Amino acid sequence: SQQGEEDPQALSIQEGENATMNCSYKTSINNLQWYRQNSGRGLVHLILIRSNEREKHSGRLRVTLDTSKKSSSLLITASRAADTASYFCATVGGSGSARQLTFGSGTQLTVLP
Amino acid sequence: GAGVSQSPSNKVTEKGKDVELRCDPISGHTALYWYRQSLGQGLEFLIYFQGNSAPDKSGLPSDRFSAERTGGSVSTLTIQRTQQEDSAVYLCASSLTGTGIEKLFFGSGTQLSVL
């Protein structure tokens, strides 16, 4: 079974609005990563947050991590049509082994111009 | 190379045939991963190579699936006697050390269609 589960499964917003996606997981983690996938092909890494971090920023992206609730959120501010993609969270287990990197089923974000 | 390269980008085959999918990781990356993604789904782990260590094959769904990595670089995923349920996008990724606290770089995938 997959460790991370994203919510919502699909999200549609207007350009300029903020988009928030959530990820929940079940067991302890070493870190959590967010990836973006365009058109069902290769994934692109967006941001990595370690288990001892609570918040991280990268450009228009803001990621939070709450290990007590076993959840993370990805906020995209001032969205653009080019942000339309699927977004996946991926968790690395407590041992930190890359083998334990498991992906959720993703959130499909559509940004309408 | 500049990124992870996968070939072919698309493969259509008949049920029962064997297929080989190729992955060229980023030069110098010691870790290589294969994932499978069915339509509208997340990524399913298949196999993981790290340096000269024995590969972690625990994600391979059946003995029809095998993979090798020659010279610590190029990897080939082989599916024997393909079935319709094997239809999916097969994604390869590499990372510098495979420590788990680093990002993965993905190829564009191979779309496999089994008729």
Coordinates of N, CA and C in Angstrom, one line a residue, chain A:
Chain A
S1 N 0.9 -1.2 0.0 CA 0.0 0.0 0.0 C 0.9 1.2 0.0
Q2 N 0.4 2.3 -0.5 CA 1.1 3.5 -0.6 C 1.2 4.3 0.7
Q3 N 2.3 4.9 1.0 CA 2.5 5.6 2.3 C 1.7 6.9 2.2
G4 N 2.0 7.7 1.2 CA 1.4 9.0 1.1 C 0.1 9.0 0.3
E5 N -0.9 9.8 0.9 CA -2.1 9.9 0.1 C -2.5 11.4 0.0
E6 N -2.6 11.9 -1.2 CA -2.9 13.3 -1.4 C -4.4 13.6 -1.4
D7 N -4.7 14.8 -1.0 CA -6.0 15.3 -1.0 C -6.1 16.7 -1.3
P8 N -6.9 17.2 -2.2 CA -7.9 16.4 -2.9 C -7.3 15.6 -4.1
Q9 N -8.1 14.8 -4.7 CA -7.6 14.0 -5.9 C -7.5 15.0 -7.1
A10 N -8.4 15.9 -7.1 CA -8.4 16.9 -8.2 C -8.8 18.3 -7.7
L11 N -8.2 19.3 -8.3 CA -8.4 20.7 -7.8 C -8.4 21.6 -9.1
S12 N -9.4 22.4 -9.2 CA -9.5 23.4 -10.3 C -9.6 24.8 -9.8
I13 N -8.7 25.7 -10.2 CA -8.8 27.0 -9.7 C -8.5 28.0 -10.8
Q14 N -8.8 29.3 -10.5 CA -8.5 30.3 -11.5 C -7.1 30.8 -11.4
E15 N -6.5 31.3 -12.5 CA -5.2 31.8 -12.5 C -5.1 33.0 -11.5
G16 N -4.0 33.0 -10.7 CA -3.9 34.1 -9.7 C -4.3 33.6 -8.3
E17 N -5.1 32.6 -8.2 CA -5.5 32.1 -6.9 C -4.4 31.2 -6.3
N18 N -4.5 30.9 -5.0 CA -3.6 30.0 -4.4 C -4.2 28.6 -4.4
A19 N -3.3 27.6 -4.5 CA -3.7 26.2 -4.6 C -3.0 25.5 -3.4
T20 N -3.8 24.7 -2.6 CA -3.3 24.0 -1.5 C -3.6 22.5 -1.7
M21 N -2.6 21.7 -1.6 CA -2.7 20.2 -1.6 C -2.2 19.6 -0.4
N22 N -2.8 18.6 0.1 CA -2.4 17.9 1.3 C -2.0 16.5 1.1
C23 N -1.1 16.1 2.0 CA -0.6 14.7 1.9 C -0.6 14.1 3.3
S24 N -1.1 12.9 3.5 CA -1.1 12.3 4.8 C -0.3 11.0 4.6
Y25 N 0.3 10.6 5.7 CA 1.1 9.3 5.6 C 0.9 8.6 6.9
K26 N 1.4 7.3 7.0 CA 1.0 6.5 8.1 C 2.2 6.2 9.1
T27 N 3.4 6.1 8.6 CA 4.5 5.7 9.5 C 5.5 6.8 9.6
S28 N 6.5 6.6 10.5 CA 7.5 7.7 10.7 C 8.3 7.9 9.4
I29 N 8.7 9.1 9.2 CA 9.5 9.4 8.0 C 10.8 10.0 8.3
N30 N 11.7 9.9 7.4 CA 13.0 10.7 7.4 C 12.8 12.0 6.8
N31 N 12.1 12.0 5.6 CA 11.8 13.3 4.9 C 10.6 13.1 4.0
L32 N 10.1 14.1 3.5 CA 9.0 14.1 2.6 C 9.3 15.0 1.4
Q33 N 9.0 14.5 0.2 CA 9.3 15.3 -1.0 C 8.0 15.5 -1.8
W34 N 8.0 16.6 -2.5 CA 7.0 16.9 -3.5 C 7.5 16.9 -4.9
Y35 N 6.8 16.3 -5.8 CA 7.1 16.2 -7.2 C 6.0 16.7 -8.0
R36 N 6.3 17.2 -9.2 CA 5.3 17.6 -10.2 C 5.4 16.7 -11.5
Q37 N 4.3 16.4 -12.1 CA 4.3 15.6 -13.3 C 3.4 16.2 -14.3
N38 N 4.0 16.5 -15.5 CA 3.2 17.1 -16.6 C 2.9 15.9 -17.5
S39 N 1.6 15.9 -18.0 CA 1.2 15.0 -19.0 C 1.6 13.6 -18.8
G40 N 1.5 13.1 -17.6 CA 1.7 11.7 -17.3 C 3.1 11.2 -17.6
R41 N 4.1 12.0 -17.7 CA 5.5 11.5 -18.0 C 6.4 11.7 -16.8
G42 N 7.6 12.2 -17.1 CA 8.6 12.3 -16.0 C 8.2 13.2 -14.9
L43 N 8.7 12.9 -13.7 CA 8.4 13.7 -12.6 C 9.6 14.7 -12.3
V44 N 9.2 15.9 -11.8 CA 10.3 16.9 -11.5 C 10.2 17.2 -10.0
H45 N 11.3 17.1 -9.4 CA 11.4 17.4 -7.9 C 11.1 18.8 -7.7
L46 N 10.3 19.1 -6.6 CA 10.0 20.5 -6.3 C 10.7 20.9 -5.0
I47 N 10.5 20.1 -4.0 CA 11.0 20.5 -2.7 C 11.1 19.3 -1.7
L48 N 12.1 19.3 -0.8 CA 12.3 18.2 0.2 C 12.2 18.9 1.5
I49 N 11.5 18.3 2.4 CA 11.4 18.8 3.8 C 11.8 17.6 4.7
R50 N 12.7 17.9 5.7 CA 13.1 16.8 6.6 C 12.2 16.7 7.8
S51 N 12.2 15.6 8.5 CA 11.3 15.4 9.6 C 11.4 16.4 10.7
N52 N 12.6 17.0 10.8 CA 12.8 18.0 11.9 C 12.5 19.4 11.4
E53 N 12.0 19.6 10.2 CA 11.7 20.9 9.7 C 10.2 21.0 9.7
R54 N 9.7 22.2 9.9 CA 8.2 22.5 9.9 C 7.7 23.2 8.7
E55 N 8.6 24.0 8.1 CA 8.1 24.8 6.9 C 9.3 25.0 6.0
K56 N 9.0 25.1 4.7 CA 10.1 25.4 3.8 C 9.5 26.1 2.6
H57 N 10.3 27.0 2.0 CA 9.8 27.8 0.9 C 10.8 27.7 -0.3
S58 N 10.2 27.8 -1.5 CA 11.0 27.8 -2.7 C 10.2 28.5 -3.7
G59 N 10.5 29.8 -4.0 CA 9.8 30.6 -4.9 C 8.3 30.8 -4.5
R60 N 7.4 30.4 -5.3 CA 6.0 30.5 -5.0 C 5.5 29.2 -4.3
L61 N 6.4 28.3 -3.9 CA 6.0 27.1 -3.2 C 6.2 27.3 -1.7
R62 N 5.3 26.8 -0.9 CA 5.5 26.7 0.5 C 5.0 25.3 1.0
V63 N 5.9 24.6 1.7 CA 5.6 23.3 2.2 C 5.6 23.3 3.7
T64 N 4.6 22.7 4.3 CA 4.6 22.6 5.7 C 4.6 21.1 6.1
L65 N 5.1 20.7 7.2 CA 5.1 19.4 7.7 C 4.7 19.3 9.2
D66 N 3.7 18.5 9.5 CA 3.3 18.3 10.9 C 3.5 16.8 11.2
T67 N 4.6 16.5 11.8 CA 4.8 15.1 12.1 C 3.9 14.5 13.1
S68 N 3.3 15.3 14.0 CA 2.4 14.8 15.0 C 1.1 14.4 14.3
K69 N 0.7 15.0 13.2 CA -0.5 14.7 12.5 C -0.2 13.8 11.3
K70 N 1.1 13.6 11.1 CA 1.6 12.8 9.9 C 0.9 13.4 8.6
S71 N 1.2 14.7 8.4 CA 0.6 15.3 7.2 C 1.5 16.4 6.8
S72 N 1.4 16.8 5.5 CA 2.1 17.8 4.9 C 1.2 18.6 3.9
S73 N 1.5 19.8 3.7 CA 0.7 20.5 2.7 C 1.7 21.3 1.7
L74 N 1.2 21.4 0.5 CA 1.9 22.2 -0.5 C 1.0 23.3 -0.9
L75 N 1.5 24.5 -0.8 CA 0.8 25.7 -1.2 C 1.5 26.3 -2.4
I76 N 0.8 26.6 -3.5 CA 1.3 27.3 -4.6 C 0.6 28.6 -4.6
T77 N 1.3 29.7 -4.5 CA 0.7 31.0 -4.5 C 0.7 31.6 -5.9
A78 N -0.3 32.5 -6.1 CA -0.4 33.2 -7.4 C -0.3 32.2 -8.6
S79 N -1.2 31.2 -8.6 CA -1.0 30.2 -9.6 C -1.1 30.7 -11.0
R80 N -0.5 29.9 -11.9 CA -0.4 30.2 -13.3 C -0.9 29.0 -14.1
A81 N -1.3 29.3 -15.3 CA -1.8 28.1 -16.2 C -0.7 27.1 -16.3
A82 N 0.5 27.5 -16.3 CA 1.7 26.6 -16.4 C 1.8 25.7 -15.2
D83 N 1.2 26.0 -14.1 CA 1.2 25.1 -12.9 C 0.3 23.9 -13.1
T84 N -0.5 23.9 -14.1 CA -1.4 22.7 -14.3 C -0.5 21.5 -14.5
A85 N -0.8 20.5 -13.6 CA 0.0 19.3 -13.6 C -0.5 18.4 -12.5
S86 N 0.0 17.2 -12.3 CA -0.2 16.4 -11.2 C 0.9 16.5 -10.2
Y87 N 0.5 16.6 -8.9 CA 1.5 16.8 -7.8 C 1.4 15.6 -6.9
F88 N 2.6 15.1 -6.6 CA 2.8 13.9 -5.8 C 3.6 14.2 -4.6
C89 N 3.2 13.6 -3.4 CA 4.1 13.6 -2.3 C 4.8 12.2 -2.2
A90 N 6.0 12.2 -1.7 CA 6.7 11.0 -1.6 C 7.4 11.0 -0.3
T91 N 7.3 9.9 0.4 CA 7.9 9.8 1.8 C 9.1 8.9 1.8
V92 N 10.1 9.2 2.6 CA 11.2 8.3 2.8 C 11.1 7.9 4.3
G93 N 11.2 6.5 4.4 CA 11.0 6.0 5.8 C 12.0 6.4 6.8
G94 N 11.8 6.0 8.0 CA 12.6 6.5 9.1 C 14.0 6.2 9.0
S95 N 14.4 5.1 8.3 CA 15.8 4.7 8.2 C 16.5 5.6 7.2
G96 N 15.7 6.3 6.4 CA 16.4 7.2 5.5 C 16.8 6.5 4.2
S97 N 16.5 5.2 4.0 CA 16.9 4.5 2.8 C 16.1 5.0 1.6
A98 N 16.8 5.2 0.5 CA 16.1 5.6 -0.7 C 15.1 4.6 -1.1
R99 N 15.4 3.3 -0.8 CA 14.5 2.2 -1.2 C 13.1 2.4 -0.6
Q100 N 13.0 3.1 0.5 CA 11.7 3.3 1.1 C 11.0 4.5 0.6
L101 N 11.4 5.1 -0.5 CA 10.7 6.2 -1.1 C 9.4 5.7 -1.7
T102 N 8.3 6.1 -1.2 CA 7.0 5.7 -1.7 C 6.1 6.9 -2.1
F103 N 5.4 6.8 -3.2 CA 4.6 7.9 -3.7 C 3.2 7.7 -3.5
G104 N 2.5 8.8 -3.3 CA 1.0 8.8 -3.2 C 0.4 8.8 -4.6
S105 N -0.9 8.9 -4.6 CA -1.6 8.8 -5.9 C -1.8 10.1 -6.6
G106 N -1.4 11.2 -6.0 CA -1.3 12.5 -6.6 C -2.6 13.3 -6.6
T107 N -2.4 14.6 -6.8 CA -3.5 15.6 -6.9 C -3.3 16.2 -8.3
Q108 N -4.4 16.2 -9.1 CA -4.4 16.8 -10.4 C -4.9 18.2 -10.3
L109 N -4.0 19.1 -10.5 CA -4.3 20.6 -10.4 C -4.5 21.1 -11.8
T110 N -5.6 21.8 -12.0 CA -5.9 22.5 -13.2 C -6.1 24.0 -12.9
V111 N -5.2 24.8 -13.5 CA -5.3 26.3 -13.4 C -5.9 26.9 -14.6
L112 N -7.1 27.5 -14.5 CA -7.8 28.0 -15.6 C -7.4 29.5 -15.9
P113 N -7.1 29.8 -17.2 CA -6.6 31.1 -17.5 C -7.8 32.1 -17.4

